[in-house]
PDB file of C-alpha atoms in Angstrom:
ATOM      1  CA  MET A   1     -24.634  -0.205 -10.077  1.00  0.00           C
ATOM      2  CA  THR A   2     -25.502  -2.218  -6.973  1.00  0.00           C
ATOM      3  CA  TYR A   3     -22.646  -2.483  -4.489  1.00  0.00           C
ATOM      4  CA  ALA A   4     -22.311  -5.195  -1.872  1.00  0.00           C
ATOM      5  CA  ALA A   5     -19.321  -3.983   0.157  1.00  0.00           C
ATOM      6  CA  VAL A   6     -17.541  -0.839   1.243  1.00  0.00           C
ATOM      7  CA  ILE A   7     -13.811  -1.128   1.847  1.00  0.00           C
ATOM      8  CA  PHE A   8     -12.006   1.496   3.898  1.00  0.00           C
ATOM      9  CA  ASP A   9      -8.462   2.625   4.396  1.00  0.00           C
ATOM     10  CA  PHE A  10      -7.960   3.335   8.109  1.00  0.00           C
ATOM     11  CA  GLY A  11      -5.455   6.134   8.740  1.00  0.00           C
ATOM     12  CA  GLY A  12      -6.617   9.292   6.968  1.00  0.00           C
ATOM     13  CA  VAL A  13     -10.156   7.940   6.507  1.00  0.00           C
ATOM     14  CA  ILE A  14     -11.509   6.488   9.763  1.00  0.00           C
ATOM     15  CA  THR A  15      -8.951   8.628  11.595  1.00  0.00           C
ATOM     16  CA  SER A  16      -7.418  11.977  10.762  1.00  0.00           C
ATOM     17  CA  SER A  17      -4.528  11.936   8.340  1.00  0.00           C
ATOM     18  CA  PRO A  18      -1.077  11.143   9.751  1.00  0.00           C
ATOM     19  CA  PHE A  19       0.244  13.772   7.348  1.00  0.00           C
ATOM     20  CA  GLU A  20      -1.252  16.416   9.624  1.00  0.00           C
ATOM     21  CA  ALA A  21       0.830  15.043  12.495  1.00  0.00           C
ATOM     22  CA  PHE A  22       3.913  14.875  10.280  1.00  0.00           C
ATOM     23  CA  ASN A  23       3.467  18.544   9.378  1.00  0.00           C
ATOM     24  CA  ARG A  24       3.252  19.479  13.071  1.00  0.00           C
ATOM     25  CA  LEU A  25       6.447  17.531  13.747  1.00  0.00           C
ATOM     26  CA  GLU A  26       8.204  19.248  10.857  1.00  0.00           C
ATOM     27  CA  ALA A  27       7.134  22.664  12.119  1.00  0.00           C
ATOM     28  CA  GLU A  28       8.316  21.857  15.646  1.00  0.00           C
ATOM     29  CA  ARG A  29      11.726  20.778  14.323  1.00  0.00           C
ATOM     30  CA  GLY A  30      12.090  23.683  11.895  1.00  0.00           C
ATOM     31  CA  LEU A  31      12.083  21.283   8.939  1.00  0.00           C
ATOM     32  CA  PRO A  32      10.553  21.839   5.489  1.00  0.00           C
ATOM     33  CA  ARG A  33       6.846  21.119   5.292  1.00  0.00           C
ATOM     34  CA  ASP A  34       6.057  17.680   3.838  1.00  0.00           C
ATOM     35  CA  LEU A  35       9.619  16.452   4.357  1.00  0.00           C
ATOM     36  CA  VAL A  36       8.357  13.112   5.671  1.00  0.00           C
ATOM     37  CA  ARG A  37       6.157  12.664   2.608  1.00  0.00           C
ATOM     38  CA  ARG A  38       9.090  13.554   0.369  1.00  0.00           C
ATOM     39  CA  ILE A  39      11.353  10.997   2.051  1.00  0.00           C
ATOM     40  CA  ASN A  40       8.685   8.308   1.847  1.00  0.00           C
ATOM     41  CA  ALA A  41       8.083   9.039  -1.844  1.00  0.00           C
ATOM     42  CA  LEU A  42      11.707   8.346  -2.773  1.00  0.00           C
ATOM     43  CA  ASN A  43      12.278   4.728  -3.809  1.00  0.00           C
ATOM     44  CA  PRO A  44       8.667   3.952  -2.750  1.00  0.00           C
ATOM     45  CA  ASP A  45       9.043   0.181  -2.965  1.00  0.00           C
ATOM     46  CA  THR A  46      12.394  -0.142  -1.208  1.00  0.00           C
ATOM     47  CA  ASN A  47      12.695   2.762   1.228  1.00  0.00           C
ATOM     48  CA  ALA A  48      12.542   2.384   5.002  1.00  0.00           C
ATOM     49  CA  TRP A  49       8.824   3.072   5.148  1.00  0.00           C
ATOM     50  CA  ALA A  50       7.989   0.456   2.520  1.00  0.00           C
ATOM     51  CA  LEU A  51      10.179  -2.157   4.181  1.00  0.00           C
ATOM     52  CA  PHE A  52       8.603  -1.463   7.579  1.00  0.00           C
ATOM     53  CA  GLU A  53       5.024  -1.606   6.278  1.00  0.00           C
ATOM     54  CA  ARG A  54       5.788  -5.014   4.816  1.00  0.00           C
ATOM     55  CA  ALA A  55       7.362  -6.066   8.148  1.00  0.00           C
ATOM     56  CA  GLU A  56      10.705  -6.736   6.451  1.00  0.00           C
ATOM     57  CA  ILE A  57      12.536  -4.673   9.090  1.00  0.00           C
ATOM     58  CA  GLY A  58      11.910  -3.844  12.747  1.00  0.00           C
ATOM     59  CA  ALA A  59      11.488  -0.498  14.493  1.00  0.00           C
ATOM     60  CA  ALA A  60      15.195  -0.066  15.289  1.00  0.00           C
ATOM     61  CA  GLU A  61      16.207  -0.678  11.689  1.00  0.00           C
ATOM     62  CA  PHE A  62      13.480   1.668  10.468  1.00  0.00           C
ATOM     63  CA  ASP A  63      14.776   4.365  12.799  1.00  0.00           C
ATOM     64  CA  ARG A  64      18.290   3.966  11.371  1.00  0.00           C
ATOM     65  CA  LEU A  65      17.328   3.761   7.698  1.00  0.00           C
ATOM     66  CA  PHE A  66      14.829   6.616   7.832  1.00  0.00           C
ATOM     67  CA  SER A  67      17.403   8.811   9.566  1.00  0.00           C
ATOM     68  CA  GLU A  68      19.872   8.039   6.775  1.00  0.00           C
ATOM     69  CA  GLU A  69      17.282   8.895   4.123  1.00  0.00           C
ATOM     70  CA  ALA A  70      16.556  12.216   5.818  1.00  0.00           C
ATOM     71  CA  ARG A  71      20.272  12.950   6.108  1.00  0.00           C
ATOM     72  CA  ALA A  72      20.739  12.225   2.396  1.00  0.00           C
ATOM     73  CA  LEU A  73      18.338  15.113   1.746  1.00  0.00           C
ATOM     74  CA  GLY A  74      20.287  17.371   4.076  1.00  0.00           C
ATOM     75  CA  HIS A  75      18.064  17.131   7.150  1.00  0.00           C
ATOM     76  CA  GLU A  76      18.194  15.516  10.571  1.00  0.00           C
ATOM     77  CA  LEU A  77      15.059  13.575  11.472  1.00  0.00           C
ATOM     78  CA  ASP A  78      14.995  10.210  13.213  1.00  0.00           C
ATOM     79  CA  GLY A  79      12.504   7.519  12.337  1.00  0.00           C
ATOM     80  CA  ALA A  80      11.500   6.988  15.960  1.00  0.00           C
ATOM     81  CA  SER A  81      10.099  10.526  16.158  1.00  0.00           C
ATOM     82  CA  VAL A  82       8.044   9.941  13.045  1.00  0.00           C
ATOM     83  CA  LEU A  83       6.551   6.749  14.479  1.00  0.00           C
ATOM     84  CA  ALA A  84       5.760   8.518  17.743  1.00  0.00           C
ATOM     85  CA  VAL A  85       3.271  10.855  16.012  1.00  0.00           C
ATOM     86  CA  LEU A  86       1.825   8.365  13.542  1.00  0.00           C
ATOM     87  CA  ALA A  87      -1.501   7.626  15.216  1.00  0.00           C
ATOM     88  CA  GLY A  88      -4.406   9.818  14.094  1.00  0.00           C
ATOM     89  CA  ALA A  89      -7.544  10.953  15.928  1.00  0.00           C
ATOM     90  CA  VAL A  90     -10.745   8.975  15.359  1.00  0.00           C
ATOM     91  CA  ARG A  91     -13.459  10.648  13.270  1.00  0.00           C
ATOM     92  CA  PRO A  92     -16.707   9.773  15.130  1.00  0.00           C
ATOM     93  CA  ALA A  93     -18.886  10.434  12.076  1.00  0.00           C
ATOM     94  CA  MET A  94     -16.964   7.804  10.114  1.00  0.00           C
ATOM     95  CA  VAL A  95     -17.497   5.252  12.879  1.00  0.00           C
ATOM     96  CA  SER A  96     -21.226   6.048  12.891  1.00  0.00           C
ATOM     97  CA  ALA A  97     -21.205   5.552   9.124  1.00  0.00           C
ATOM     98  CA  LEU A  98     -19.770   2.060   9.579  1.00  0.00           C
ATOM     99  CA  ASP A  99     -22.696   1.159  11.824  1.00  0.00           C
ATOM    100  CA  ARG A 100     -25.176   2.671   9.358  1.00  0.00           C
ATOM    101  CA  LEU A 101     -23.658   0.741   6.455  1.00  0.00           C
ATOM    102  CA  ALA A 102     -23.813  -2.513   8.401  1.00  0.00           C
ATOM    103  CA  ALA A 103     -27.456  -1.839   9.273  1.00  0.00           C
ATOM    104  CA  GLU A 104     -28.177  -1.272   5.574  1.00  0.00           C
ATOM    105  CA  GLY A 105     -26.686  -4.663   4.772  1.00  0.00           C
ATOM    106  CA  TYR A 106     -23.340  -3.630   3.330  1.00  0.00           C
ATOM    107  CA  ARG A 107     -20.332  -5.788   4.063  1.00  0.00           C
ATOM    108  CA  LEU A 108     -17.336  -3.933   5.466  1.00  0.00           C
ATOM    109  CA  GLY A 109     -13.627  -4.405   4.845  1.00  0.00           C
ATOM    110  CA  CYS A 110     -10.475  -2.524   5.761  1.00  0.00           C
ATOM    111  CA  ILE A 111      -7.160  -2.459   3.919  1.00  0.00           C
ATOM    112  CA  THR A 112      -4.481  -0.606   5.856  1.00  0.00           C
ATOM    113  CA  ASN A 113      -0.811   0.004   5.297  1.00  0.00           C
ATOM    114  CA  ASN A 114       0.544  -0.184   8.827  1.00  0.00           C
ATOM    115  CA  VAL A 115       3.795  -0.853  10.629  1.00  0.00           C
ATOM    116  CA  PRO A 116       4.601  -3.655  13.095  1.00  0.00           C
ATOM    117  CA  ALA A 117       5.328  -1.389  16.068  1.00  0.00           C
ATOM    118  CA  GLY A 118       3.400   0.585  18.652  1.00  0.00           C
ATOM    119  CA  HIS A 119      -0.339   1.078  18.321  1.00  0.00           C
ATOM    120  CA  GLY A 120      -2.504   3.534  16.440  1.00  0.00           C
ATOM    121  CA  ALA A 121      -4.141   4.268  13.117  1.00  0.00           C
ATOM    122  CA  GLY A 122      -1.070   3.424  11.089  1.00  0.00           C
ATOM    123  CA  MET A 123       0.569   1.089  13.548  1.00  0.00           C
ATOM    124  CA  ALA A 124       0.260  -2.492  14.725  1.00  0.00           C
ATOM    125  CA  ARG A 125      -3.040  -3.659  16.166  1.00  0.00           C
ATOM    126  CA  SER A 126      -3.529  -4.099  19.892  1.00  0.00           C
ATOM    127  CA  ALA A 127      -4.706  -7.310  21.555  1.00  0.00           C
ATOM    128  CA  ASP A 128      -6.897  -5.289  23.930  1.00  0.00           C
ATOM    129  CA  ALA A 129     -10.550  -5.741  22.961  1.00  0.00           C
ATOM    130  CA  HIS A 130     -11.426  -2.694  25.079  1.00  0.00           C
ATOM    131  CA  ASP A 131      -9.144  -0.446  23.048  1.00  0.00           C
ATOM    132  CA  GLU A 132     -11.044   2.192  21.040  1.00  0.00           C
ATOM    133  CA  LEU A 133      -9.341   1.353  17.762  1.00  0.00           C
ATOM    134  CA  GLU A 134      -9.822  -2.376  18.245  1.00  0.00           C
ATOM    135  CA  GLN A 135     -13.539  -1.769  18.760  1.00  0.00           C
ATOM    136  CA  ILE A 136     -13.589   0.013  15.415  1.00  0.00           C
ATOM    137  CA  PHE A 137     -11.610  -2.745  13.681  1.00  0.00           C
ATOM    138  CA  ALA A 138     -14.143  -5.254  15.068  1.00  0.00           C
ATOM    139  CA  ARG A 139     -16.818  -3.663  12.877  1.00  0.00           C
ATOM    140  CA  PHE A 140     -15.070  -4.916   9.729  1.00  0.00           C
ATOM    141  CA  GLU A 141     -15.748  -8.389   8.385  1.00  0.00           C
ATOM    142  CA  HIS A 142     -12.162  -8.563   7.125  1.00  0.00           C
ATOM    143  CA  VAL A 143      -9.068  -6.464   7.869  1.00  0.00           C
ATOM    144  CA  ILE A 144      -5.924  -6.775   5.753  1.00  0.00           C
ATOM    145  CA  GLU A 145      -2.809  -5.198   7.265  1.00  0.00           C
ATOM    146  CA  SER A 146       0.302  -4.708   5.156  1.00  0.00           C
ATOM    147  CA  SER A 147       2.543  -5.610   8.094  1.00  0.00           C
ATOM    148  CA  LYS A 148       0.884  -9.026   8.305  1.00  0.00           C
ATOM    149  CA  ALA A 149       0.120  -9.644   4.624  1.00  0.00           C
ATOM    150  CA  GLY A 150       3.634  -8.773   3.450  1.00  0.00           C
ATOM    151  CA  VAL A 151       2.187  -6.656   0.643  1.00  0.00           C
ATOM    152  CA  ARG A 152       1.169  -3.002   0.732  1.00  0.00           C
ATOM    153  CA  LYS A 153      -0.949  -0.576  -1.228  1.00  0.00           C
ATOM    154  CA  PRO A 154      -0.772   0.383  -4.066  1.00  0.00           C
ATOM    155  CA  ASP A 155       0.109  -3.205  -5.035  1.00  0.00           C
ATOM    156  CA  PRO A 156      -3.077  -4.511  -6.738  1.00  0.00           C
ATOM    157  CA  ARG A 157      -2.648  -7.847  -4.981  1.00  0.00           C
ATOM    158  CA  ILE A 158      -3.773  -6.451  -1.648  1.00  0.00           C
ATOM    159  CA  TYR A 159      -7.120  -5.308  -3.103  1.00  0.00           C
ATOM    160  CA  LEU A 160      -7.634  -8.690  -4.732  1.00  0.00           C
ATOM    161  CA  MET A 161      -6.881 -10.346  -1.385  1.00  0.00           C
ATOM    162  CA  MET A 162      -9.803  -8.420   0.112  1.00  0.00           C
ATOM    163  CA  CYS A 163     -12.111  -9.326  -2.762  1.00  0.00           C
ATOM    164  CA  GLU A 164     -11.204 -12.975  -2.303  1.00  0.00           C
ATOM    165  CA  ALA A 165     -11.825 -12.760   1.445  1.00  0.00           C
ATOM    166  CA  LEU A 166     -15.249 -11.224   0.830  1.00  0.00           C
ATOM    167  CA  GLY A 167     -16.031 -13.549  -2.055  1.00  0.00           C
ATOM    168  CA  LEU A 168     -16.876 -10.560  -4.262  1.00  0.00           C
ATOM    169  CA  GLU A 169     -15.757  -9.098  -7.565  1.00  0.00           C
ATOM    170  CA  PRO A 170     -14.013  -5.696  -7.501  1.00  0.00           C
ATOM    171  CA  GLY A 171     -16.955  -4.145  -9.307  1.00  0.00           C
ATOM    172  CA  GLN A 172     -19.183  -4.951  -6.337  1.00  0.00           C
ATOM    173  CA  CYS A 173     -17.035  -2.838  -4.000  1.00  0.00           C
ATOM    174  CA  VAL A 174     -16.635   0.829  -3.096  1.00  0.00           C
ATOM    175  CA  TYR A 175     -13.172   1.797  -1.855  1.00  0.00           C
ATOM    176  CA  LEU A 176     -12.167   4.865   0.182  1.00  0.00           C
ATOM    177  CA  ASP A 177      -8.575   6.070   0.662  1.00  0.00           C
ATOM    178  CA  ASP A 178      -6.959   9.421   1.352  1.00  0.00           C
ATOM    179  CA  LEU A 179      -4.170   8.819  -1.176  1.00  0.00           C
ATOM    180  CA  GLY A 180      -4.813   9.020  -4.881  1.00  0.00           C
ATOM    181  CA  ILE A 181      -1.973   6.605  -5.563  1.00  0.00           C
ATOM    182  CA  ASN A 182      -3.912   3.987  -3.580  1.00  0.00           C
ATOM    183  CA  CYS A 183      -7.254   4.779  -5.216  1.00  0.00           C
ATOM    184  CA  LYS A 184      -5.880   4.363  -8.739  1.00  0.00           C
ATOM    185  CA  PRO A 185      -5.249   0.582  -8.620  1.00  0.00           C
ATOM    186  CA  ALA A 186      -8.582   0.000  -6.880  1.00  0.00           C
ATOM    187  CA  ALA A 187     -10.350   1.837  -9.694  1.00  0.00           C
ATOM    188  CA  GLY A 188      -8.243  -0.005 -12.244  1.00  0.00           C
ATOM    189  CA  LEU A 189      -9.530  -3.308 -10.882  1.00  0.00           C
ATOM    190  CA  GLY A 190     -13.123  -2.114 -11.187  1.00  0.00           C
ATOM    191  CA  MET A 191     -13.903  -0.763  -7.724  1.00  0.00           C
ATOM    192  CA  HIS A 192     -15.657   2.577  -7.317  1.00  0.00           C
ATOM    193  CA  ALA A 193     -12.833   4.546  -5.687  1.00  0.00           C
ATOM    194  CA  ILE A 194     -13.388   7.634  -3.545  1.00  0.00           C
ATOM    195  CA  LYS A 195     -10.416   9.850  -2.682  1.00  0.00           C
ATOM    196  CA  VAL A 196     -10.886  11.177   0.840  1.00  0.00           C
ATOM    197  CA  THR A 197      -9.857  14.751   1.564  1.00  0.00           C
ATOM    198  CA  GLY A 198     -11.939  15.083   4.725  1.00  0.00           C
ATOM    199  CA  GLY A 199     -14.603  13.311   6.748  1.00  0.00           C
ATOM    200  CA  ASP A 200     -17.590  15.341   5.514  1.00  0.00           C
ATOM    201  CA  GLN A 201     -16.495  15.055   1.878  1.00  0.00           C
ATOM    202  CA  ALA A 202     -15.984  11.315   2.183  1.00  0.00           C
ATOM    203  CA  LEU A 203     -19.441  10.712   3.621  1.00  0.00           C
ATOM    204  CA  ALA A 204     -21.097  13.003   1.068  1.00  0.00           C
ATOM    205  CA  ASP A 205     -19.406  11.198  -1.823  1.00  0.00           C
ATOM    206  CA  LEU A 206     -20.141   7.759  -0.351  1.00  0.00           C
ATOM    207  CA  GLY A 207     -23.747   8.694   0.261  1.00  0.00           C
ATOM    208  CA  ALA A 208     -24.118   9.867  -3.326  1.00  0.00           C
ATOM    209  CA  VAL A 209     -22.797   6.544  -4.625  1.00  0.00           C
ATOM    210  CA  LEU A 210     -24.999   4.406  -2.382  1.00  0.00           C
ATOM    211  CA  GLY A 211     -28.082   6.611  -2.266  1.00  0.00           C
ATOM    212  CA  LEU A 212     -27.785   7.177   1.486  1.00  0.00           C
ATOM    213  CA  ALA A 213     -27.724  10.295   3.624  1.00  0.00           C
ATOM    214  CA  PHE A 214     -25.100  10.169   6.376  1.00  0.00           C
TER     215      PHE A 214
END
């Protein structure tokens, strides 16, 4: 199979996973590990996180609704604290891979579920062209953000939006995401999906697909 484009998730792929930060927050607060993930998995299309990633509510409303969802599970955790740790650390090897892919002639896209507040891997974009993350985003031909598109992964529509923007069929694309639930619809549409568990693994798997050594 000859691929024309590589499409990346951002948080958890280009940057370290926000789940690592969530686990640190949970440990600091004496809360059960993966509580944030558990809250965000309940009512996944209508919970506070889903509404915020589709920009249907603002930060203050997210803070209130998330706090209520945590309380319903018997825990105290405000949404503002979760947002405060959301940004992940950049993985330099992944950024170098973007440059290598571009040099090899691959087109680059990014589909990210993000929130319309703050700035960071899973948060709203900055207008500062000198910002490190903005310099990374500039490497992509197209970026689709859930908070601007009004649709979020794993909704198949967001993948098709990227294919339309690139003018390519799904089968011409490789897709990388750290969540299996987001890889499944991409694969279902015909993309070659790679589930990312770490930077080295992601580059090894991508290299195997494309015949490149990163």
